[in-house]
mmCIF file of C-alpha atoms and ligand atoms in Angstrom:
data_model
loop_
_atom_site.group_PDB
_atom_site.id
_atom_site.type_symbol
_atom_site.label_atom_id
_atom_site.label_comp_id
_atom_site.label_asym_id
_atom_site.label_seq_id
_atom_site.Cartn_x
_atom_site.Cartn_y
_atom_site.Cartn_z
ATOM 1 C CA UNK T 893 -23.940 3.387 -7.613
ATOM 2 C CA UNK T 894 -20.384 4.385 -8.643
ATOM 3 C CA UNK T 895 -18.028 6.133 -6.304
ATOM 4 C CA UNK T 896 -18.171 10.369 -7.039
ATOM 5 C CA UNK T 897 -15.123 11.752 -9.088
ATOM 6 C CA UNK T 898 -14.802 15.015 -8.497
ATOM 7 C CA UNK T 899 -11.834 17.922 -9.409
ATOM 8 C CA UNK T 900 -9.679 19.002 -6.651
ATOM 9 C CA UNK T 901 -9.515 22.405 -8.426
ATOM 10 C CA UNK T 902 -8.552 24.634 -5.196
ATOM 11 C CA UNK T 903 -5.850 22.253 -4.528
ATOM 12 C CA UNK T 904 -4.971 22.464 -8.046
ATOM 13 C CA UNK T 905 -4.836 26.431 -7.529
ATOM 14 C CA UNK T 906 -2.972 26.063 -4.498
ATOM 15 C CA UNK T 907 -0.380 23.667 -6.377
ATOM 16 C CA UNK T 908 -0.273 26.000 -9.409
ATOM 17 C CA UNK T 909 -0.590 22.111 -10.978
ATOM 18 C CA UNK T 910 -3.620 21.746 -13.524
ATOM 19 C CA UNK T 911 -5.006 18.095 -14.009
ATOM 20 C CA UNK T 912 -5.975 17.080 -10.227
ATOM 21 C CA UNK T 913 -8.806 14.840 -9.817
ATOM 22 C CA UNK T 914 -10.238 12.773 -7.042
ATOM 23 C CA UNK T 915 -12.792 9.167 -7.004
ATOM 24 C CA UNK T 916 -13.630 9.456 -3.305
ATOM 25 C CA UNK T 917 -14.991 5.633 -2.220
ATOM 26 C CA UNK T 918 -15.544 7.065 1.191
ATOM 27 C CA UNK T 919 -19.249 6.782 0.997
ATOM 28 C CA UNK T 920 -19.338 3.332 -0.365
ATOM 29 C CA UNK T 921 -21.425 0.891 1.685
ATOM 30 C CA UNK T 922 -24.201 1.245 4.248
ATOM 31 C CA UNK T 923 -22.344 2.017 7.499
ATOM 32 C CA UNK T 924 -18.784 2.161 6.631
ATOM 33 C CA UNK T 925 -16.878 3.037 3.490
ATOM 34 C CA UNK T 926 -13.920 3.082 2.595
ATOM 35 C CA UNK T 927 -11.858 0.181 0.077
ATOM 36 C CA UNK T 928 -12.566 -2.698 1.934
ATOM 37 C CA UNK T 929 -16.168 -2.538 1.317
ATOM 38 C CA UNK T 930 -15.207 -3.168 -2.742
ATOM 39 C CA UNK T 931 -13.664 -6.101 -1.421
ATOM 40 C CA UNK T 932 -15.686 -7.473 1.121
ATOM 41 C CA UNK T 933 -18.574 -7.516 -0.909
ATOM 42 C CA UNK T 934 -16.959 -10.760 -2.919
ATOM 43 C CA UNK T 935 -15.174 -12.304 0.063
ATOM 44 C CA UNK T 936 -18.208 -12.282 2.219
ATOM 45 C CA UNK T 937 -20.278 -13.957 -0.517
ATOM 46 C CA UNK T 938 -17.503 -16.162 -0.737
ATOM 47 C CA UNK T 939 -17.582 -16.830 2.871
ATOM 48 C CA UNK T 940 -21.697 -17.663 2.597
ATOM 49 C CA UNK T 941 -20.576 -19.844 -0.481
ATOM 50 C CA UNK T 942 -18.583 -22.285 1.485
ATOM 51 C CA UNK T 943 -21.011 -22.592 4.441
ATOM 52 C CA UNK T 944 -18.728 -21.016 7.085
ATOM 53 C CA UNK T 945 -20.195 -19.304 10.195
ATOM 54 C CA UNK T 946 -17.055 -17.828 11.441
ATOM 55 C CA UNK T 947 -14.215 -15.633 10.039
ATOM 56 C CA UNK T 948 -10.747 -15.344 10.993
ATOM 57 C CA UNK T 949 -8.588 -12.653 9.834
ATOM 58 C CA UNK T 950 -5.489 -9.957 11.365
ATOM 59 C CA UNK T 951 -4.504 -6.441 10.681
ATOM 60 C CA UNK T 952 -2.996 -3.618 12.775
ATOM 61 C CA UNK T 953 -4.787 -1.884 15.957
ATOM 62 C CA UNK T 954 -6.254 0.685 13.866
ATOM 63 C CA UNK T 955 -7.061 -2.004 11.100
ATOM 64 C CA UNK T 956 -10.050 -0.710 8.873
ATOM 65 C CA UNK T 957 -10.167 -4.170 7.510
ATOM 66 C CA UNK T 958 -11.188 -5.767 10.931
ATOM 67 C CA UNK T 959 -13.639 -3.012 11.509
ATOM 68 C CA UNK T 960 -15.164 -3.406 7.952
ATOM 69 C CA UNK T 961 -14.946 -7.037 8.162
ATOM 70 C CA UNK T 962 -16.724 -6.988 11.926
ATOM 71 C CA UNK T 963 -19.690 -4.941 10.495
ATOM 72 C CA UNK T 964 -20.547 -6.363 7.278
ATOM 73 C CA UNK T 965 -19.714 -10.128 8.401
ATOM 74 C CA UNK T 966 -22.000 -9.466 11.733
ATOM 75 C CA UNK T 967 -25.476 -8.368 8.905
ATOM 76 C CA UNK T 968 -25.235 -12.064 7.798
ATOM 77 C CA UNK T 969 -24.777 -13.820 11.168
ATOM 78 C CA UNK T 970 -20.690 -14.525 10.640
ATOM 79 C CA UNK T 971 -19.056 -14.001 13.627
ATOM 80 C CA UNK T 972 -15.707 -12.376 13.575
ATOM 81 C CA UNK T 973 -12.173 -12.632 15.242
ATOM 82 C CA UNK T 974 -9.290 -10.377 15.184
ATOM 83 C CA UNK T 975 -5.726 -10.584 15.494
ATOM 84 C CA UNK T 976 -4.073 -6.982 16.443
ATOM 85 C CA UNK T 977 -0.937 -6.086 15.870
ATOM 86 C CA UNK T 978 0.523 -3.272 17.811
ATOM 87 C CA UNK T 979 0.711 0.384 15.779
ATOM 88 C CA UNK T 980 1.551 3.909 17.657
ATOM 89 C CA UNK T 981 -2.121 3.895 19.923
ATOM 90 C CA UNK T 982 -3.557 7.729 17.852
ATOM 91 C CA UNK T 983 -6.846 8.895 18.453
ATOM 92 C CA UNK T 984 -7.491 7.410 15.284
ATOM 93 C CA UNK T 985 -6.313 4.229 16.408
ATOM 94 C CA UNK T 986 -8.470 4.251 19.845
ATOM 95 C CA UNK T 987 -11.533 4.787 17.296
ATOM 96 C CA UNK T 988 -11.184 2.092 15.519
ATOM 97 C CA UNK T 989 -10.341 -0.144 18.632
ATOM 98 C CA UNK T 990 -13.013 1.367 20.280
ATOM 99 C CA UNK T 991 -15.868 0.942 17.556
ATOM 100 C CA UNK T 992 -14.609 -2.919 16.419
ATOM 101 C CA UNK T 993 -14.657 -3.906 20.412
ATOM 102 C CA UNK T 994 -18.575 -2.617 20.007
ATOM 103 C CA UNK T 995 -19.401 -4.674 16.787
ATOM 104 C CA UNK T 996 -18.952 -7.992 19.602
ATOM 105 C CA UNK T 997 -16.100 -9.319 17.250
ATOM 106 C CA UNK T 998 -13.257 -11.320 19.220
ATOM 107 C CA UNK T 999 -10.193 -9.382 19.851
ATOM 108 C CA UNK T 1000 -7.112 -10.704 20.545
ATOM 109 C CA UNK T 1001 -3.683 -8.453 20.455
ATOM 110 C CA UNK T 1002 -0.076 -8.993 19.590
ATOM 111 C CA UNK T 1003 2.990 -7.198 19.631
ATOM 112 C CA UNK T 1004 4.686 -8.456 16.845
ATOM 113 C CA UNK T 1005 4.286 -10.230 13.036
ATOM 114 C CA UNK T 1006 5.690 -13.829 14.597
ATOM 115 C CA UNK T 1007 3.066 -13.689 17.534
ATOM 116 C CA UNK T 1008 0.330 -12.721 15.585
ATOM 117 C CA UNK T 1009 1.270 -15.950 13.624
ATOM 118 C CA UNK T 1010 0.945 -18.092 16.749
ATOM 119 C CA UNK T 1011 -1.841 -16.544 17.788
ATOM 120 C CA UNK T 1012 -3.664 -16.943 14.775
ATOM 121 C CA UNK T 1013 -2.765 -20.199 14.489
ATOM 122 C CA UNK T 1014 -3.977 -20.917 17.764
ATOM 123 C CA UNK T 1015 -7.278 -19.670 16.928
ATOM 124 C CA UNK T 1016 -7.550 -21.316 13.934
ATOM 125 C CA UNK T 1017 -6.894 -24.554 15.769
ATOM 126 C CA UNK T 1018 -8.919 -24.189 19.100
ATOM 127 C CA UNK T 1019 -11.779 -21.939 17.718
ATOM 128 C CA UNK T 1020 -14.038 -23.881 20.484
ATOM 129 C CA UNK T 1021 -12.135 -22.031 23.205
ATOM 130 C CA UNK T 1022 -13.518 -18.656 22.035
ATOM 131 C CA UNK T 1023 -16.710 -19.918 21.485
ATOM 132 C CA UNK T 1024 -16.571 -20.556 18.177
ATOM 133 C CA UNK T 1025 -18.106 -23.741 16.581
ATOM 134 C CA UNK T 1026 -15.858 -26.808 16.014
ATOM 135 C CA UNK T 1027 -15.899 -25.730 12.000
ATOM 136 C CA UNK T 1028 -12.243 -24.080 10.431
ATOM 137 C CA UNK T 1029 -13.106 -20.530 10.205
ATOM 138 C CA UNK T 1030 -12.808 -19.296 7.015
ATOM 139 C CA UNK T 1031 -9.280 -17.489 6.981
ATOM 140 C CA UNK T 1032 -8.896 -13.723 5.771
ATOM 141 C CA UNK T 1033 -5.602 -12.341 4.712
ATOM 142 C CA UNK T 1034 -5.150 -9.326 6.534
ATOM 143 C CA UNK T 1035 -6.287 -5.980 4.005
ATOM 144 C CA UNK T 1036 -8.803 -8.635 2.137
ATOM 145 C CA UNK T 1037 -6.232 -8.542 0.222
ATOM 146 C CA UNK T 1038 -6.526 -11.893 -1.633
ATOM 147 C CA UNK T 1039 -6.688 -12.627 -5.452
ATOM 148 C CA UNK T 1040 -11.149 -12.577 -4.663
ATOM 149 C CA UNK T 1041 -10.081 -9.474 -2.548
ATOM 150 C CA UNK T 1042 -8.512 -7.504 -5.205
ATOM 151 C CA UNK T 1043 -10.903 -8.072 -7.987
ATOM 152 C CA UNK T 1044 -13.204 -5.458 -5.983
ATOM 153 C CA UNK T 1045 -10.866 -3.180 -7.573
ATOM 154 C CA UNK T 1046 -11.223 -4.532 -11.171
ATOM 155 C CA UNK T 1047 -14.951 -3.512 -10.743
ATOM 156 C CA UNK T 1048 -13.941 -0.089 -9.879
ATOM 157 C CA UNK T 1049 -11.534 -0.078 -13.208
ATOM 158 C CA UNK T 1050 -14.253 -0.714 -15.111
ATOM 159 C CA UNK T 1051 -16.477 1.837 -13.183
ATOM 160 C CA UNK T 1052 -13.845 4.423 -13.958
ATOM 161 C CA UNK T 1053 -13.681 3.947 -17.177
ATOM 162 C CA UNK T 1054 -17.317 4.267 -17.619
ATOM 163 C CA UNK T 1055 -17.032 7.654 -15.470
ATOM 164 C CA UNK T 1056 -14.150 8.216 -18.279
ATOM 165 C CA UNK T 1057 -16.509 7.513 -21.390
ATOM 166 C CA UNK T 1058 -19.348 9.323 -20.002
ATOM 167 C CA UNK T 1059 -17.278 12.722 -19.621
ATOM 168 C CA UNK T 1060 -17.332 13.197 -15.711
ATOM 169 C CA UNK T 1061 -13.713 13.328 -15.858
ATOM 170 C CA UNK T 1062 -10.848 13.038 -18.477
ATOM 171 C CA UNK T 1063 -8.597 9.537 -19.237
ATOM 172 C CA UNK T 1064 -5.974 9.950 -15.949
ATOM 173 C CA UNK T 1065 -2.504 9.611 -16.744
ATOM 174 C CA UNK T 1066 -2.020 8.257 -13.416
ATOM 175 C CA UNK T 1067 -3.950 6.774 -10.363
ATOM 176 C CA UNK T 1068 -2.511 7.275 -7.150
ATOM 177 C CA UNK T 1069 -3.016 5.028 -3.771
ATOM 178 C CA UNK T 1070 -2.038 4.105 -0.543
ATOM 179 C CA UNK T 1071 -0.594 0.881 -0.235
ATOM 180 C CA UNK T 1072 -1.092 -1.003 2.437
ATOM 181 C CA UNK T 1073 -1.476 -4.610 1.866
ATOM 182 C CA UNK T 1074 -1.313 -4.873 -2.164
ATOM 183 C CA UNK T 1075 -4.580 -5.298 -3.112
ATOM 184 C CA UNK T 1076 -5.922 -2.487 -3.856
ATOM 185 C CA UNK T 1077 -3.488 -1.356 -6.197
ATOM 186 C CA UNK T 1078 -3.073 -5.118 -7.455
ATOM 187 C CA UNK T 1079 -7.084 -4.529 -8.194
ATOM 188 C CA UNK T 1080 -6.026 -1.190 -9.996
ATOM 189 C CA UNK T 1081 -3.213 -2.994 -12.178
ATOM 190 C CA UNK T 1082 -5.055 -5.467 -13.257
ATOM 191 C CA UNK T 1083 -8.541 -3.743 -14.249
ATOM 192 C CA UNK T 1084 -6.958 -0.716 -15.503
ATOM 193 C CA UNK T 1085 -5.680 -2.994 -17.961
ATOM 194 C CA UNK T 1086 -8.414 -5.244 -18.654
ATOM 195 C CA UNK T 1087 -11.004 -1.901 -18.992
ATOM 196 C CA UNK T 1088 -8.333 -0.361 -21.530
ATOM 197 C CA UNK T 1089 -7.082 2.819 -19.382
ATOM 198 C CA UNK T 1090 -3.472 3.331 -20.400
ATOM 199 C CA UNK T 1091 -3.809 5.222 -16.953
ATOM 200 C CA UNK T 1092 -0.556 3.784 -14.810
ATOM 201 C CA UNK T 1093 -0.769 2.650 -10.901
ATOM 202 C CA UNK T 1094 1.139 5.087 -8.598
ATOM 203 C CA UNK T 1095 1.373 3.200 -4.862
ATOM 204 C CA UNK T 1096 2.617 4.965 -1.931
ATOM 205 C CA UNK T 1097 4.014 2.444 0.828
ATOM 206 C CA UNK T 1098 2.723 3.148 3.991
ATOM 207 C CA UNK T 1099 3.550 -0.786 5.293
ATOM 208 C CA UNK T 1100 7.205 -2.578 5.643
ATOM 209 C CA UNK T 1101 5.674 -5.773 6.125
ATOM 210 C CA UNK T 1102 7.712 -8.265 3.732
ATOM 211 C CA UNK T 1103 5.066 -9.422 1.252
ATOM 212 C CA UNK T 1104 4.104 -5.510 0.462
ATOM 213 C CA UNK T 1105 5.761 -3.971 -2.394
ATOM 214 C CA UNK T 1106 5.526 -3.659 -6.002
ATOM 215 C CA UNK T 1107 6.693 -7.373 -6.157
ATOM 216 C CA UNK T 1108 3.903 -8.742 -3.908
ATOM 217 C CA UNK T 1109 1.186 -6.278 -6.196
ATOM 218 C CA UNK T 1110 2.627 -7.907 -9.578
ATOM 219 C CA UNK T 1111 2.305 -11.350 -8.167
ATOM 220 C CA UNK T 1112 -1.523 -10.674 -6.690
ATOM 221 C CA UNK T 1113 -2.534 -8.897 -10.103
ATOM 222 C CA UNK T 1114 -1.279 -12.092 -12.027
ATOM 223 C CA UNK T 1115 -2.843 -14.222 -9.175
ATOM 224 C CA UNK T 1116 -6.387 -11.962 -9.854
ATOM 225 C CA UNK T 1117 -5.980 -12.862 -13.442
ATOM 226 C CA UNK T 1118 -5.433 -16.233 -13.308
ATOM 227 C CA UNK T 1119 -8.662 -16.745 -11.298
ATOM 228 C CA UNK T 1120 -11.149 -15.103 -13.438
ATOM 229 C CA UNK T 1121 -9.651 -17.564 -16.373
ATOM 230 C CA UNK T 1122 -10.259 -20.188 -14.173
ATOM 231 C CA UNK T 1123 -14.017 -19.208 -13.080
ATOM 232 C CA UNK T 1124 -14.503 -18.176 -17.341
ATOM 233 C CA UNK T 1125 -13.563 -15.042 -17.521
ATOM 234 C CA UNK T 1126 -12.538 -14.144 -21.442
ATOM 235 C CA UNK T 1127 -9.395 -12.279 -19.524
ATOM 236 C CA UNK T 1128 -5.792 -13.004 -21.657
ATOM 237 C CA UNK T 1129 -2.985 -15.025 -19.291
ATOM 238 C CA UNK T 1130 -1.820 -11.763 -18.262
ATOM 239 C CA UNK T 1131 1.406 -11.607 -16.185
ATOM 240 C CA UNK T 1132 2.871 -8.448 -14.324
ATOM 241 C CA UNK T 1133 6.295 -7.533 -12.839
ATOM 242 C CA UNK T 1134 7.031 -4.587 -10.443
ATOM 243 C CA UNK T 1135 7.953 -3.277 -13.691
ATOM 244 C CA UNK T 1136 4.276 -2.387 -14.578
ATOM 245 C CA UNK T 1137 3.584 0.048 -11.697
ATOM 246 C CA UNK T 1138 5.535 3.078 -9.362
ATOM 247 C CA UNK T 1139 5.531 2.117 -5.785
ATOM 248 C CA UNK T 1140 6.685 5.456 -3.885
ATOM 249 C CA UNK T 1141 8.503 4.174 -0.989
ATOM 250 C CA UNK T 1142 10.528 5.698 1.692
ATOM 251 C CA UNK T 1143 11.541 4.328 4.590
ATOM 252 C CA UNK T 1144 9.594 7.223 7.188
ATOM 253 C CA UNK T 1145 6.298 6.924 4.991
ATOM 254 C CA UNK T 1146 6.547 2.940 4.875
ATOM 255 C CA UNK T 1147 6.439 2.911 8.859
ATOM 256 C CA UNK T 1148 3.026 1.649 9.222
ATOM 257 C CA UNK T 1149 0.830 3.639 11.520
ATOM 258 C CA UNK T 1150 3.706 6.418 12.302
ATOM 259 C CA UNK T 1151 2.495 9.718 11.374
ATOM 260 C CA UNK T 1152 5.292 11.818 8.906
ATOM 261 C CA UNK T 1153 5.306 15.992 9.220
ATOM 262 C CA UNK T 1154 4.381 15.771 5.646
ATOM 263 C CA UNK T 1155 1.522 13.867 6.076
ATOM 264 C CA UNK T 1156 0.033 16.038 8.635
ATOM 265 C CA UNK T 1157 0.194 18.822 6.614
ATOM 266 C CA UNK T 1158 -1.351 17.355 3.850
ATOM 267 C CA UNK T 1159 -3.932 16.484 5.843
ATOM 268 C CA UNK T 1160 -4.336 19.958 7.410
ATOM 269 C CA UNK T 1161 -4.700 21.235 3.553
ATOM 270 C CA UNK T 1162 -7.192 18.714 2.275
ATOM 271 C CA UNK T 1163 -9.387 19.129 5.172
ATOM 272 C CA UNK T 1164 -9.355 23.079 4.217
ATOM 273 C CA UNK T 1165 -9.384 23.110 0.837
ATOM 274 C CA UNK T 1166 -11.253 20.268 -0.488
ATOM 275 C CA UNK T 1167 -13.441 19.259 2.511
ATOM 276 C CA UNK T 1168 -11.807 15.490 2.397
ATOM 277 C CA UNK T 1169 -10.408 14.401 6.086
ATOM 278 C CA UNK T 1170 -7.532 12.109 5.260
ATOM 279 C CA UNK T 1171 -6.231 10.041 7.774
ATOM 280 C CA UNK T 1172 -2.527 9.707 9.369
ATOM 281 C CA UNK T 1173 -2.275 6.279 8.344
ATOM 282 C CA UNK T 1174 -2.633 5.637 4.903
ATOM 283 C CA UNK T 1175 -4.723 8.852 2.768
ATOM 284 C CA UNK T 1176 -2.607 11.851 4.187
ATOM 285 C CA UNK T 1177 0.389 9.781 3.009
ATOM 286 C CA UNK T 1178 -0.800 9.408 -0.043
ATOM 287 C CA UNK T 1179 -1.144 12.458 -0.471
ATOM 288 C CA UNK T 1180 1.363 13.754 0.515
ATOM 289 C CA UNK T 1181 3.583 11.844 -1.691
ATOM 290 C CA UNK T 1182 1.226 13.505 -4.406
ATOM 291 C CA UNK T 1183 2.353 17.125 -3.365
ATOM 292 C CA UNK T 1184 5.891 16.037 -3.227
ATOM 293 C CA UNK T 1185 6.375 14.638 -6.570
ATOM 294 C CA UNK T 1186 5.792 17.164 -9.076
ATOM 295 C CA UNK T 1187 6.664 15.027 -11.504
ATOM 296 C CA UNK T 1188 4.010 12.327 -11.694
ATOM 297 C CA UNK T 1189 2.210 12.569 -15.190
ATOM 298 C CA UNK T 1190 -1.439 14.344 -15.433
ATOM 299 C CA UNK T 1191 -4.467 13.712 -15.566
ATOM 300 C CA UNK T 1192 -3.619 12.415 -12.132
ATOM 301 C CA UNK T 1193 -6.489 10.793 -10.294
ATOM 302 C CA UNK T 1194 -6.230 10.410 -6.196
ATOM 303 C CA UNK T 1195 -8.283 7.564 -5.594
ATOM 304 C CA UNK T 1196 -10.122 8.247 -2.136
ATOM 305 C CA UNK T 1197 -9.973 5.081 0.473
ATOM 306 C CA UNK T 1198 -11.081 5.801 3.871
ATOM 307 C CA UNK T 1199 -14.638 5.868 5.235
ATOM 308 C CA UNK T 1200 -16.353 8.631 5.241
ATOM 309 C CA UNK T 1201 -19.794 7.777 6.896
ATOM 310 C CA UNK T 1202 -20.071 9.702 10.454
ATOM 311 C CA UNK T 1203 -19.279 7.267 12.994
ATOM 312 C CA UNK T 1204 -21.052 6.642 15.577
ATOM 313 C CA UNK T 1205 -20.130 5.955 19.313
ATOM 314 C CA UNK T 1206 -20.546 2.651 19.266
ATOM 315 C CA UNK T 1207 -22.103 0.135 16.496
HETATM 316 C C1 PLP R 1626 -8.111 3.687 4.440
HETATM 317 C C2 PLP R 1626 -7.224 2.734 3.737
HETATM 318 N N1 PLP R 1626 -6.617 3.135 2.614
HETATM 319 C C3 PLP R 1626 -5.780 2.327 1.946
HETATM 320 C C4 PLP R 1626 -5.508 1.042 2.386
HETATM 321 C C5 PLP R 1626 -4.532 0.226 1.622
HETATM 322 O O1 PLP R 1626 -5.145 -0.647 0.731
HETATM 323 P P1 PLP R 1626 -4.540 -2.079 0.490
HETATM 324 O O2 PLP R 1626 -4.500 -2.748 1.819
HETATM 325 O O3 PLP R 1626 -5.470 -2.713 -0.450
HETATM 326 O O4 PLP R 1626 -3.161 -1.897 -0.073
HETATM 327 C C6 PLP R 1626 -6.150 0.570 3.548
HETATM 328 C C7 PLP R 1626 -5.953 -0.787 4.092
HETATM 329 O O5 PLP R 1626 -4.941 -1.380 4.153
HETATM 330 C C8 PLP R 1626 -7.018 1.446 4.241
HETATM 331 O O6 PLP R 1626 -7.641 1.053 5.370
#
């Protein structure tokens, strides 16, 4: 079913700032929530579609995206391997590691963006060295975030509007979330639009990589568009420009995987108030950016993205 909205009214007491709501997508899945399930459940099919056995795909150390990808690839017999780049080692972080290492996906580590490259090039190339059949794996943007990817979140547009018409919560203003590889809020941008919210994407960097940016979630949104033209969609030639959205960027927040002050606090005060655990990485950012900018027009809606299933020790 959809995602709960909910309003955050103690935080909205605590704020002295009416007009706070949340969609929490924590809960979303069978055994781990979160965004990437939204997207996952096209690429995977996608995956099945073209026959491949194997998946191939990078993120950070603490990368929700391998983890989700591990899990829901390894329920339909796809095996899995990961490309790791280096992020401050949290407890968070050692969770994640420690849980995807259990799933039995491959895990291979780098320390920077051009040796990831190498490395996943190498894998892509000599998958029989890891065990892999002789096939191409089927390669996986890091995030999911590809123009499939990202119409996961022009479902949830249209699931939020419904919410909308059916009275759960009013028309937001604005829709706030983390950004971290582009398509969620490239998802956001484009289904917003297509489901008739006037509602206007708010993206907090929490990544410095190149392609992320209000550039590279125009470009993905048009991208999104274009392909549900070319599979029939009645969708318009839409075209966006960073003009179209906020992206809240500075340069502490943007340095992926480095906790901020801010952020921890935020955290501290969801947790308390609200009952949502945010995380350092991306949600507590978010967040926090929220609390900072008094400014940001309301209805504002705080779209939830982490997992919130228990985890277990091991899967
Ligand atoms: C919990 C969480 N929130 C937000 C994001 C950012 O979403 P996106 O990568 O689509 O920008 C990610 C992944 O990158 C994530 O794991």
């Amino acid at each position: 079913g959809p995602s709960p909205v909910r309003r955050l009214s103690a935080l909205e007491e605590h704020l002295d700032r009416p007009g706070l709501w949340v969609k929490n997508d924590g809960l979303l899945g069978t055994v781990y929530g979160g965004n990437k399930v939204r997207k996952l459940e096209l690429i995977l099919a996608d995956v099945l579609g073209r026959d491949a056995s194997t998946v191939l795909t990078f993120g950070g150390s603490g990368s929700h995206h391998c983890l989700a990808t591990a899990l829901y690839a390894r329920e339909l017999g796809i095996r899995v391997a990961t490309v790791l780049l280096e992020q401050p080692e949290t407890q968070e972080v050692r969770t994640i590691l420690r849980l995807l290492e259990s799933t039995g996906a491959r895990m291979v580590r780098a320390g920077s963006l051009p040796s990831a490259v190498a490395r996943l090039v190498w894998l892509a190339t000599r998958c029989t060295e890891i065990g892999f059949p002789p096939r191409p794996p089927y390669m996986l943007w890091s995030g999911a975030s590809t123009p499939l990817g990202c119409l996961g979140y022009v479902n949830a547009a249209f699931e939020l509007a419904e919410q909308v018409q059916e009275g759960l919560l009013p028309a937001p203003k604005t829709v706030l979330v983390p950004l971290g590889s582009n398509g969620t809020a490239a998802g956001l941008l484009l289904g917003l639009r297509l489901a008739g919210l006037a509602a206007s994407v708010t993206a907090v960097q929490v990544s410095d990589y190149p392609t992320v940016g209000a550039r590279g979630v125009a470009r993905l949104a048009t991208r999104g568009a274009r392909l549900l033209r070319r599979r029939g969609a009645p969708v318009p030639p839409l075209v966006f420009g960073p003009q179209n959205l906020k992206v809240i960027s500075d340069t502490r927040t943007r340095r992926y995987g480095h906790p901020t002050p801010e952020a921890e606090k935020a955290k501290e005060l969801l947790q308390r108030l609200e009952d949502l655990t945010l995380d350092s990485t991306y949600t507590a950012k978010a967040v926090a950016a929220l609390i900072a900018q008094r400014d940001l027009p309301r209805p504002l809606l705080y779209w939830h993205t982490l997992n919130a299933h228990p985890l277990p020790d091991s899967f």
